[in-house]
């Protein structure tokens, strides 16, 4: 039974890893470097668990204040800031990160490493009666949400890394951390609040996340394509 549960927890992660890997069509990143960022995500998740447990332990809030605290501080701020602290310094010195799309690819690999630990904890601690339901809901909602936050972070890190204007660089750096925190916090807030209207708002919010982030991904994929075609033309002229 444990093997089946493990497969339920890991299989959506593997599927999304292949999905994002295939998005990098023209200048693929080395597998061992991608694995490195996936492992960094696992380590970040372990650290996140420690910080989140501490924040929950010291909490003195209740009611709506508790929901806001849990959504934006315990979840959003902790998880996304830790991801950023692990991702950004490594990407700035990563020699294989030579175009904006790479920042999204590495960001998603790190985030899926993070989601792997989280998924295992949720699914392995669930009862046998609910394990399939929980694993499916996480595969459809929670794991893709981590990917969307990662695309946002990678998108702005890409702008930061390859921007020469120091004032814009500062702006992009702030946005690479702040925007994922806000998106993550709103996601958890709507999920936790459980008002009558919240399910409809949550569905629209999920659609919104997919739309804006897949547009960001497509934008950088197109830039990668143009860059690759220019490289081919340059080689042909020699």
Coordinates of N, CA and C in Angstrom, one line a residue:
X1 N 0.8 -1.2 0.0 CA 0.0 0.0 0.0 C 0.9 1.3 0.0
X2 N 2.0 1.2 0.8 CA 2.8 2.4 0.8 C 3.5 2.7 -0.5
X3 N 3.7 1.7 -1.3 CA 4.3 1.9 -2.6 C 3.3 2.6 -3.5
X4 N 2.0 2.2 -3.4 CA 1.0 2.9 -4.2 C 0.8 4.3 -3.8
X5 N 0.9 4.6 -2.5 CA 0.8 5.9 -2.1 C 2.0 6.8 -2.5
X6 N 3.1 6.2 -2.5 CA 4.3 6.9 -3.0 C 4.2 7.2 -4.4
X7 N 3.7 6.3 -5.2 CA 3.5 6.5 -6.7 C 2.5 7.7 -6.9
X8 N 1.4 7.7 -6.1 CA 0.4 8.8 -6.2 C 1.1 10.1 -5.9
X9 N 2.0 10.1 -4.9 CA 2.7 11.4 -4.5 C 3.7 11.9 -5.5
X10 N 4.4 10.9 -6.1 CA 5.5 11.3 -7.0 C 5.2 11.5 -8.5
X11 N 4.2 10.7 -8.9 CA 3.9 10.7 -10.4 C 3.5 12.1 -11.0
X12 N 2.7 12.9 -10.3 CA 2.4 14.2 -10.8 C 3.6 15.1 -10.9
X13 N 4.5 14.9 -9.9 CA 5.8 15.7 -9.9 C 6.6 15.4 -11.1
X14 N 6.7 14.1 -11.4 CA 7.5 13.6 -12.6 C 6.9 14.1 -13.9
X15 N 5.6 14.1 -13.9 CA 4.9 14.5 -15.1 C 5.1 16.0 -15.4
X16 N 5.1 16.8 -14.4 CA 5.3 18.3 -14.5 C 6.8 18.6 -14.8
X17 N 7.7 17.8 -14.3 CA 9.1 17.9 -14.6 C 9.4 17.7 -16.1
X18 N 8.7 16.7 -16.6 CA 8.9 16.5 -18.1 C 8.2 17.6 -18.9
X19 N 7.1 18.1 -18.4 CA 6.4 19.2 -19.1 C 7.2 20.4 -19.2
X20 N 7.8 20.8 -18.1 CA 8.6 22.1 -18.1 C 9.9 21.8 -18.8
X21 N 10.5 20.6 -18.7 CA 11.7 20.3 -19.5 C 11.5 20.4 -21.0
X22 N 10.4 19.9 -21.5 CA 10.1 20.0 -22.9 C 9.8 21.4 -23.4
X23 N 9.5 22.3 -22.5 CA 9.3 23.7 -22.9 C 10.6 24.4 -23.3
X24 N 11.7 23.9 -22.8 CA 13.0 24.4 -23.2 C 13.5 23.7 -24.5
X25 N 13.0 24.2 -25.6 CA 13.2 23.5 -26.9 C 14.5 23.7 -27.6
X26 N 15.1 24.9 -27.4 CA 16.2 25.3 -28.2 C 17.6 25.3 -27.6
X27 N 17.7 25.4 -26.3 CA 19.0 25.4 -25.7 C 18.8 24.7 -24.3
X28 N 18.6 23.4 -24.3 CA 18.3 22.7 -23.1 C 19.4 22.8 -22.0
X29 N 18.9 22.8 -20.8 CA 19.9 22.8 -19.7 C 20.4 21.4 -19.3
X30 N 21.6 21.3 -18.8 CA 22.2 20.0 -18.5 C 21.3 19.3 -17.4
X31 N 21.1 18.1 -17.6 CA 20.3 17.3 -16.6 C 20.8 17.4 -15.2
X32 N 22.1 17.3 -15.1 CA 22.7 17.3 -13.7 C 22.5 18.6 -13.0
X33 N 22.4 19.7 -13.8 CA 22.2 21.0 -13.2 C 20.7 21.2 -12.8
X34 N 19.8 20.6 -13.6 CA 18.4 20.6 -13.3 C 18.2 19.8 -12.0
X35 N 18.8 18.7 -11.9 CA 18.7 17.8 -10.7 C 19.2 18.6 -9.5
X36 N 20.3 19.4 -9.7 CA 20.8 20.2 -8.5 C 19.7 21.1 -8.0
X37 N 19.0 21.8 -8.9 CA 18.0 22.8 -8.5 C 16.8 22.0 -7.8
X38 N 16.5 20.8 -8.3 CA 15.4 20.0 -7.8 C 15.8 19.7 -6.3
X39 N 17.0 19.3 -6.1 CA 17.5 18.9 -4.8 C 17.5 20.2 -3.9
X40 N 17.9 21.3 -4.4 CA 17.8 22.6 -3.6 C 16.4 22.8 -3.2
X41 N 15.4 22.5 -4.0 CA 14.0 22.7 -3.7 C 13.6 21.8 -2.5
X42 N 14.1 20.6 -2.5 CA 13.9 19.6 -1.4 C 14.4 20.2 -0.1
X43 N 15.7 20.6 -0.2 CA 16.3 21.2 1.0 C 15.5 22.4 1.5
X44 N 15.1 23.3 0.6 CA 14.3 24.5 0.9 C 13.0 24.1 1.6
X45 N 12.4 23.0 1.1 CA 11.1 22.6 1.7 C 11.3 22.1 3.2
X46 N 12.4 21.4 3.4 CA 12.7 20.9 4.8 C 12.9 22.1 5.7
X47 N 13.6 23.1 5.2 CA 13.8 24.4 6.0 C 12.5 25.1 6.2
X48 N 11.7 25.1 5.2 CA 10.4 25.7 5.3 C 9.5 25.1 6.3
X49 N 9.5 23.8 6.4 CA 8.7 23.1 7.4 C 9.1 23.5 8.8
X50 N 10.4 23.7 9.1 CA 10.9 24.1 10.4 C 10.4 25.5 10.7
X51 N 10.6 26.4 9.7 CA 10.2 27.8 9.9 C 8.6 27.9 10.1
X52 N 7.9 27.2 9.3 CA 6.4 27.3 9.4 C 5.9 26.7 10.7
X53 N 6.5 25.6 11.2 CA 6.1 25.1 12.5 C 6.4 26.1 13.6
X54 N 7.5 26.8 13.5 CA 7.9 27.8 14.5 C 6.8 28.9 14.5
X55 N 6.5 29.4 13.3 CA 5.6 30.5 13.2 C 4.2 30.1 13.7
X56 N 3.8 28.9 13.5 CA 2.5 28.4 14.0 C 2.5 28.3 15.5
X57 N 3.7 27.8 16.0 CA 3.8 27.7 17.5 C 3.7 29.0 18.2
X58 N 4.3 30.1 17.6 CA 4.3 31.4 18.3 C 3.0 32.2 18.0
X59 N 2.1 31.7 17.2 CA 0.9 32.4 16.9 C 0.0 32.7 18.1
X60 N -0.5 33.9 18.1 CA -1.5 34.3 19.2 C -2.8 34.8 18.6
X61 N -2.9 34.7 17.3 CA -4.1 35.3 16.6 C -5.2 34.3 16.4
X62 N -6.4 34.7 16.1 CA -7.5 33.9 15.8 C -8.4 34.5 14.8
X63 N -9.4 33.8 14.4 CA -10.4 34.4 13.5 C -9.8 34.8 12.1
X64 N -10.3 35.9 11.6 CA -9.8 36.4 10.3 C -8.3 36.7 10.3
X65 N -7.8 37.2 11.4 CA -6.4 37.6 11.6 C -5.5 36.3 11.5
X66 N -6.0 35.2 12.0 CA -5.3 33.9 11.9 C -5.2 33.5 10.5
X67 N -6.3 33.6 9.7 CA -6.4 33.2 8.3 C -5.4 34.0 7.5
X68 N -5.4 35.3 7.7 CA -4.4 36.2 7.0 C -3.0 35.8 7.4
X69 N -2.8 35.6 8.7 CA -1.4 35.3 9.1 C -0.9 33.9 8.5
X70 N -1.8 33.0 8.5 CA -1.5 31.6 8.0 C -1.2 31.7 6.5
X71 N -2.1 32.5 5.8 CA -2.0 32.5 4.3 C -0.8 33.3 3.8
X72 N -0.6 34.5 4.4 CA 0.4 35.4 3.8 C 1.8 35.4 4.5
X73 N 1.8 35.0 5.8 CA 3.0 34.9 6.5 C 3.6 33.5 6.6
X74 N 2.8 32.6 7.2 CA 3.2 31.2 7.4 C 3.5 30.5 6.0
X75 N 2.5 30.7 5.1 CA 2.7 30.0 3.8 C 3.4 30.9 2.8
X76 N 2.7 32.0 2.4 CA 3.3 32.9 1.3 C 4.7 33.4 1.6
X77 N 4.8 34.1 2.6 CA 6.1 34.8 2.9 C 7.2 33.7 3.2
X78 N 6.9 32.7 4.0 CA 8.0 31.7 4.3 C 8.4 30.9 3.1
X79 N 7.5 30.4 2.4 CA 7.8 29.5 1.3 C 8.5 30.2 0.1
X80 N 7.9 31.3 -0.3 CA 8.4 32.0 -1.5 C 9.7 32.8 -1.2
X81 N 9.8 33.3 0.0 CA 11.1 34.0 0.3 C 12.2 33.0 0.5
X82 N 12.0 31.8 1.0 CA 13.0 30.8 1.1 C 13.4 30.3 -0.3
X83 N 12.4 30.1 -1.2 CA 12.7 29.7 -2.5 C 13.6 30.8 -3.2
X84 N 13.2 32.0 -3.0 CA 14.0 33.1 -3.6 C 15.4 33.2 -3.1
X85 N 15.5 33.0 -1.8 CA 16.9 33.0 -1.2 C 17.8 31.9 -1.7
X86 N 17.1 30.8 -2.1 CA 17.9 29.6 -2.6 C 18.1 29.8 -4.1
X87 N 17.1 30.3 -4.8 CA 17.2 30.4 -6.3 C 18.0 31.5 -6.8
X88 N 17.8 32.7 -6.3 CA 18.4 33.9 -7.0 C 19.9 33.9 -6.9
X89 N 20.5 33.8 -5.7 CA 22.0 33.8 -5.7 C 22.6 32.7 -6.6
X90 N 22.0 31.5 -6.6 CA 22.5 30.4 -7.5 C 22.4 30.8 -9.0
X91 N 21.2 31.4 -9.3 CA 21.0 31.7 -10.8 C 22.0 32.8 -11.2
X92 N 22.3 33.7 -10.3 CA 23.2 34.8 -10.7 C 24.6 34.3 -11.1
X93 N 25.0 33.3 -10.5 CA 26.3 32.7 -10.8 C 26.3 31.4 -11.6
X94 N 25.1 31.0 -12.1 CA 25.0 29.8 -12.8 C 25.4 30.1 -14.3
X95 N 26.5 29.4 -14.7 CA 27.0 29.7 -16.1 C 26.1 29.1 -17.2
X96 N 25.3 28.1 -16.8 CA 24.3 27.6 -17.8 C 23.1 28.4 -18.0
X97 N 22.9 29.4 -17.1 CA 21.7 30.2 -17.2 C 22.0 31.4 -18.1
X98 N 21.8 31.2 -19.4 CA 22.3 32.2 -20.4 C 21.2 32.9 -21.1
X99 N 19.9 32.7 -20.7 CA 18.8 33.4 -21.3 C 17.6 33.4 -20.3
X100 N 16.7 34.3 -20.6 CA 15.6 34.5 -19.6 C 14.8 33.2 -19.3
X101 N 14.5 32.4 -20.4 CA 13.7 31.2 -20.2 C 14.4 30.3 -19.2
X102 N 15.7 30.3 -19.1 CA 16.4 29.4 -18.2 C 16.0 29.7 -16.7
X103 N 15.8 30.9 -16.4 CA 15.4 31.3 -15.1 C 14.1 30.7 -14.7
X104 N 13.1 30.6 -15.6 CA 11.9 30.0 -15.3 C 12.1 28.5 -15.2
X105 N 12.8 27.9 -16.1 CA 13.1 26.4 -16.0 C 13.7 26.0 -14.7
X106 N 14.7 26.7 -14.2 CA 15.4 26.4 -13.0 C 14.4 26.7 -11.8
X107 N 13.7 27.8 -11.9 CA 12.8 28.1 -10.8 C 11.7 27.0 -10.6
X108 N 11.2 26.5 -11.7 CA 10.1 25.5 -11.6 C 10.7 24.2 -11.1
X109 N 11.9 23.8 -11.5 CA 12.6 22.6 -11.0 C 12.8 22.7 -9.5
X110 N 13.2 23.9 -9.0 CA 13.4 24.1 -7.6 C 12.1 24.0 -6.9
X111 N 11.0 24.6 -7.4 CA 9.7 24.6 -6.8 C 9.1 23.2 -6.8
X112 N 9.4 22.4 -7.8 CA 8.8 21.0 -7.8 C 9.6 20.1 -6.8
X113 N 10.9 20.4 -6.6 CA 11.6 19.8 -5.5 C 10.9 20.1 -4.1
X114 N 10.6 21.4 -4.0 CA 9.9 21.8 -2.8 C 8.5 21.1 -2.6
X115 N 7.8 21.1 -3.8 CA 6.4 20.5 -3.7 C 6.5 19.0 -3.5
X116 N 7.6 18.3 -3.8 CA 7.7 16.9 -3.6 C 7.6 16.5 -2.1
X117 N 8.4 17.2 -1.3 CA 8.4 17.0 0.1 C 7.0 17.3 0.7
X118 N 6.4 18.4 0.3 CA 5.1 18.8 0.8 C 4.1 17.8 0.4
X119 N 4.1 17.3 -0.8 CA 3.2 16.3 -1.3 C 3.3 15.0 -0.5
X120 N 4.5 14.5 -0.3 CA 4.7 13.3 0.5 C 4.2 13.4 1.9
X121 N 4.4 14.5 2.5 CA 3.9 14.7 3.9 C 2.4 14.7 3.9
X122 N 1.7 15.4 3.0 CA 0.3 15.4 3.0 C -0.3 14.0 2.7
X123 N 0.2 13.4 1.7 CA -0.4 12.1 1.3 C -0.1 11.0 2.2
X124 N 1.2 10.9 2.7 CA 1.6 9.8 3.6 C 0.9 9.9 5.0
X125 N 0.5 11.1 5.3 CA -0.2 11.3 6.6 C -1.7 11.2 6.5
X126 N -2.2 11.0 5.3 CA -3.7 10.9 5.1 C -4.2 9.4 5.3
X127 N -5.4 9.3 5.7 CA -6.0 8.0 5.9 C -6.2 7.3 4.5
X128 N -6.3 6.0 4.5 CA -6.4 5.2 3.3 C -7.7 5.6 2.5
X129 N -8.7 6.0 3.3 CA -10.0 6.3 2.6 C -9.9 7.6 1.8
X130 N -9.1 8.5 2.2 CA -9.0 9.8 1.6 C -7.8 10.1 0.8
X131 N -6.8 9.1 0.8 CA -5.5 9.3 0.1 C -5.7 9.6 -1.4
X132 N -6.6 8.9 -2.0 CA -6.7 9.1 -3.5 C -7.3 10.5 -3.8
X133 N -8.3 10.9 -3.0 CA -8.9 12.2 -3.1 C -7.9 13.3 -2.9
X134 N -7.1 13.2 -1.8 CA -6.1 14.2 -1.5 C -5.0 14.3 -2.6
X135 N -4.6 13.1 -3.0 CA -3.5 13.1 -4.1 C -4.0 13.7 -5.4
X136 N -5.2 13.4 -5.8 CA -5.8 14.0 -7.0 C -5.9 15.5 -6.9
X137 N -6.4 16.0 -5.7 CA -6.7 17.4 -5.5 C -5.3 18.2 -5.5
X138 N -4.3 17.6 -5.0 CA -3.0 18.2 -4.9 C -2.4 18.2 -6.3
X139 N -2.6 17.1 -7.1 CA -2.1 17.0 -8.4 C -2.7 18.1 -9.4
X140 N -4.0 18.4 -9.1 CA -4.7 19.3 -10.0 C -4.6 20.7 -9.5
X141 N -4.5 20.9 -8.2 CA -4.5 22.3 -7.7 C -3.2 22.8 -7.1
X142 N -2.7 22.0 -6.0 CA -1.6 22.5 -5.2 C -0.2 22.5 -6.0
X143 N 0.1 21.4 -6.7 CA 1.3 21.3 -7.4 C 1.4 22.3 -8.6
X144 N 0.3 22.4 -9.4 CA 0.3 23.4 -10.4 C 0.4 24.9 -9.9
X145 N -0.1 25.1 -8.7 CA 0.0 26.4 -8.0 C 1.5 26.7 -7.8
X146 N 2.2 25.7 -7.2 CA 3.6 25.9 -7.0 C 4.4 26.3 -8.3
X147 N 3.9 25.6 -9.4 CA 4.6 25.9 -10.7 C 4.3 27.3 -11.1
X148 N 3.0 27.8 -10.9 CA 2.7 29.2 -11.3 C 3.5 30.2 -10.5
X149 N 3.6 30.0 -9.2 CA 4.4 30.9 -8.4 C 5.9 30.9 -8.9
X150 N 6.3 29.7 -9.3 CA 7.7 29.6 -9.7 C 7.9 30.3 -11.1
X151 N 7.0 30.2 -12.0 CA 7.1 30.9 -13.2 C 7.2 32.4 -13.0
X152 N 6.3 32.9 -12.1 CA 6.3 34.3 -11.8 C 7.7 34.7 -11.3
X153 N 8.2 33.9 -10.3 CA 9.5 34.3 -9.8 C 10.6 34.2 -10.8
X154 N 10.6 33.1 -11.6 CA 11.6 33.0 -12.7 C 11.5 34.1 -13.7
X155 N 10.3 34.5 -14.0 CA 10.1 35.6 -15.0 C 10.8 36.8 -14.6
X156 N 10.6 37.2 -13.3 CA 11.2 38.5 -12.9 C 12.7 38.3 -12.6
X157 N 13.1 37.2 -12.1 CA 14.5 36.9 -12.0 C 15.3 37.0 -13.3
X158 N 14.6 36.5 -14.4 CA 15.2 36.7 -15.7 C 15.3 38.1 -16.1
X159 N 14.3 38.9 -15.8 CA 14.4 40.3 -16.1 C 15.6 41.0 -15.3
X160 N 15.6 40.6 -14.0 CA 16.7 41.1 -13.2 C 18.1 40.8 -13.6
X161 N 18.3 39.5 -14.0 CA 19.6 39.0 -14.3 C 20.1 39.6 -15.6
X162 N 19.2 39.9 -16.6 CA 19.7 40.3 -17.9 C 19.4 41.8 -18.1
X163 N 19.0 42.5 -17.1 CA 18.7 44.0 -17.2 C 20.0 44.8 -16.8
X164 N 20.3 45.8 -17.6 CA 21.5 46.6 -17.3 C 21.2 47.8 -16.5
X165 N 20.0 48.3 -16.6 CA 19.6 49.5 -15.8 C 19.5 49.1 -14.3
X166 N 20.3 49.8 -13.5 CA 20.3 49.3 -12.1 C 19.0 49.6 -11.3
X167 N 18.3 50.7 -11.8 CA 17.0 51.0 -11.1 C 15.9 50.0 -11.5
X168 N 15.9 49.6 -12.8 CA 15.0 48.5 -13.2 C 15.4 47.2 -12.5
X169 N 16.7 46.9 -12.4 CA 17.1 45.7 -11.8 C 16.6 45.6 -10.4
X170 N 16.7 46.7 -9.6 CA 16.2 46.7 -8.3 C 14.7 46.4 -8.2
X171 N 13.9 47.0 -9.2 CA 12.5 46.8 -9.3 C 12.2 45.4 -9.6
X172 N 12.9 44.8 -10.5 CA 12.6 43.4 -10.9 C 13.0 42.4 -9.7
X173 N 14.0 42.7 -9.0 CA 14.4 41.9 -7.9 C 13.3 41.9 -6.8
X174 N 12.8 43.1 -6.5 CA 11.7 43.2 -5.5 C 10.5 42.4 -6.0
X175 N 10.2 42.6 -7.3 CA 9.0 41.9 -7.8 C 9.2 40.4 -7.8
X176 N 10.4 39.9 -8.1 CA 10.6 38.5 -8.1 C 10.3 37.8 -6.8
X177 N 10.4 38.6 -5.7 CA 10.1 38.0 -4.4 C 8.7 38.4 -3.9
X178 N 8.3 39.7 -4.1 CA 7.1 40.1 -3.6 C 5.9 39.6 -4.3
X179 N 5.9 39.5 -5.6 CA 4.7 39.1 -6.4 C 4.4 37.6 -6.1
X180 N 5.4 36.7 -6.1 CA 5.0 35.3 -5.7 C 4.5 35.2 -4.3
X181 N 5.0 36.0 -3.4 CA 4.4 36.0 -2.0 C 3.0 36.3 -2.0
X182 N 2.6 37.4 -2.7 CA 1.2 37.9 -2.8 C 0.3 36.9 -3.5
X183 N 0.8 36.3 -4.6 CA 0.0 35.3 -5.3 C -0.2 34.1 -4.5
X184 N 0.8 33.7 -3.8 CA 0.7 32.5 -2.9 C -0.2 32.8 -1.7
X185 N -0.1 33.9 -1.1 CA -0.9 34.3 0.0 C -2.4 34.4 -0.4
X186 N -2.7 35.0 -1.5 CA -4.1 35.1 -2.0 C -4.6 33.7 -2.2
X187 N -3.8 32.8 -2.8 CA -4.2 31.4 -3.1 C -4.7 30.7 -1.8
X188 N -3.8 30.8 -0.8 CA -4.1 30.1 0.5 C -5.3 30.8 1.2
X189 N -5.4 32.1 1.1 CA -6.5 32.8 1.8 C -7.8 32.4 1.2
X190 N -8.0 32.4 -0.1 CA -9.2 31.9 -0.7 C -9.6 30.5 -0.4
X191 N -8.5 29.7 -0.3 CA -8.7 28.2 -0.1 C -9.1 28.0 1.4
X192 N -8.6 28.8 2.3 CA -8.9 28.6 3.7 C -10.2 29.2 4.2
X193 N -10.6 30.3 3.6 CA -11.6 31.2 4.1 C -13.0 30.5 4.1
X194 N -13.3 29.7 3.0 CA -14.5 28.9 3.0 C -15.8 29.6 3.1
X195 N -15.9 30.8 2.5 CA -17.2 31.5 2.4 C -18.0 30.8 1.2
X196 N -19.3 31.1 1.1 CA -20.1 30.5 0.1 C -19.6 30.8 -1.3
X197 N -19.1 32.1 -1.4 CA -18.7 32.5 -2.8 C -17.2 32.2 -3.1
X198 N -16.5 31.6 -2.1 CA -15.0 31.5 -2.2 C -14.7 30.4 -3.3
X199 N -15.5 29.4 -3.5 CA -15.2 28.4 -4.5 C -15.2 29.0 -5.9
X200 N -16.1 29.8 -6.2 CA -16.2 30.5 -7.5 C -15.0 31.4 -7.7
X201 N -14.7 32.2 -6.6 CA -13.5 33.1 -6.7 C -12.2 32.3 -6.9
X202 N -12.1 31.1 -6.2 CA -11.0 30.3 -6.3 C -10.8 29.7 -7.7
X203 N -11.9 29.3 -8.3 CA -11.8 28.8 -9.7 C -11.3 29.9 -10.6
X204 N -11.9 31.1 -10.5 CA -11.4 32.2 -11.4 C -10.0 32.6 -11.1
X205 N -9.6 32.5 -9.8 CA -8.2 32.8 -9.5 C -7.2 31.8 -10.1
X206 N -7.6 30.5 -10.1 CA -6.7 29.5 -10.7 C -6.6 29.8 -12.2
X207 N -7.7 30.1 -12.8 CA -7.7 30.4 -14.3 C -6.8 31.6 -14.5
X208 N -6.9 32.6 -13.7 CA -6.1 33.8 -13.8 C -4.6 33.5 -13.6
X209 N -4.3 32.7 -12.7 CA -2.9 32.3 -12.5 C -2.3 31.6 -13.7
X210 N -3.1 30.6 -14.2 CA -2.6 29.9 -15.4 C -2.4 30.8 -16.6
X211 N -3.4 31.7 -16.8 CA -3.3 32.6 -17.9 C -2.1 33.5 -17.9
X212 N -1.9 34.2 -16.8 CA -0.8 35.2 -16.7 C 0.5 34.5 -16.8
X213 N 0.6 33.4 -16.2 CA 1.9 32.7 -16.1 C 2.3 31.9 -17.3
X214 N 1.3 31.3 -18.0 CA 1.6 30.6 -19.2 C 1.9 31.7 -20.3
X215 N 1.3 32.9 -20.2 CA 1.7 34.0 -21.1 C 3.2 34.4 -20.9
X216 N 3.6 34.4 -19.6 CA 5.0 34.7 -19.3 C 5.9 33.7 -19.9
X217 N 5.5 32.4 -19.7 CA 6.3 31.3 -20.2 C 6.4 31.4 -21.7
X218 N 5.3 31.6 -22.4 CA 5.3 31.7 -23.9 C 6.1 32.8 -24.4
X219 N 6.1 33.9 -23.6 CA 6.9 35.1 -24.0 C 8.4 34.7 -24.0
X220 N 8.9 34.1 -23.0 CA 10.3 33.8 -22.9 C 10.6 32.6 -23.9
X221 N 9.7 31.7 -24.1 CA 9.9 30.7 -25.1 C 10.1 31.3 -26.5
X222 N 9.3 32.3 -26.8 CA 9.5 33.0 -28.1 C 10.8 33.7 -28.2
X223 N 11.2 34.4 -27.1 CA 12.5 35.0 -27.1 C 13.7 34.0 -27.3
X224 N 13.5 32.8 -26.7 CA 14.5 31.8 -26.8 C 14.6 31.3 -28.2
X225 N 13.4 31.2 -28.9 CA 13.4 30.7 -30.3 C 14.1 31.7 -31.2
X226 N 13.8 33.0 -31.0 CA 14.4 34.0 -31.8 C 15.9 34.0 -31.6
X227 N 16.3 33.9 -30.4 CA 17.8 33.8 -30.1 C 18.4 32.6 -30.7
X228 N 17.8 31.5 -30.7 CA 18.3 30.3 -31.4 C 18.4 30.4 -32.9
X229 N 17.4 31.0 -33.5 CA 17.4 31.2 -34.9 C 18.5 32.2 -35.4
X230 N 18.7 33.2 -34.6 CA 19.8 34.1 -34.8 C 21.2 33.4 -34.8
X231 N 21.3 32.6 -33.8 CA 22.5 31.8 -33.6 C 22.8 30.9 -34.8
X232 N 21.7 30.3 -35.3 CA 21.9 29.4 -36.5 C 22.3 30.2 -37.7
X233 N 21.7 31.3 -37.9 CA 22.0 32.2 -39.1 C 23.4 32.7 -39.0
X234 N 23.9 33.0 -37.8 CA 25.2 33.4 -37.6 C 26.2 32.3 -37.9
X235 N 25.9 31.1 -37.5 CA 26.8 29.9 -37.8 C 26.8 29.7 -39.3
X236 N 25.7 29.9 -40.0 CA 25.6 29.6 -41.4 C 26.5 30.6 -42.2
X237 N 26.6 31.8 -41.7 CA 27.3 32.8 -42.4 C 28.8 32.6 -42.4
X238 N 29.3 31.8 -41.4 CA 30.7 31.6 -41.2 C 31.2 30.6 -42.2

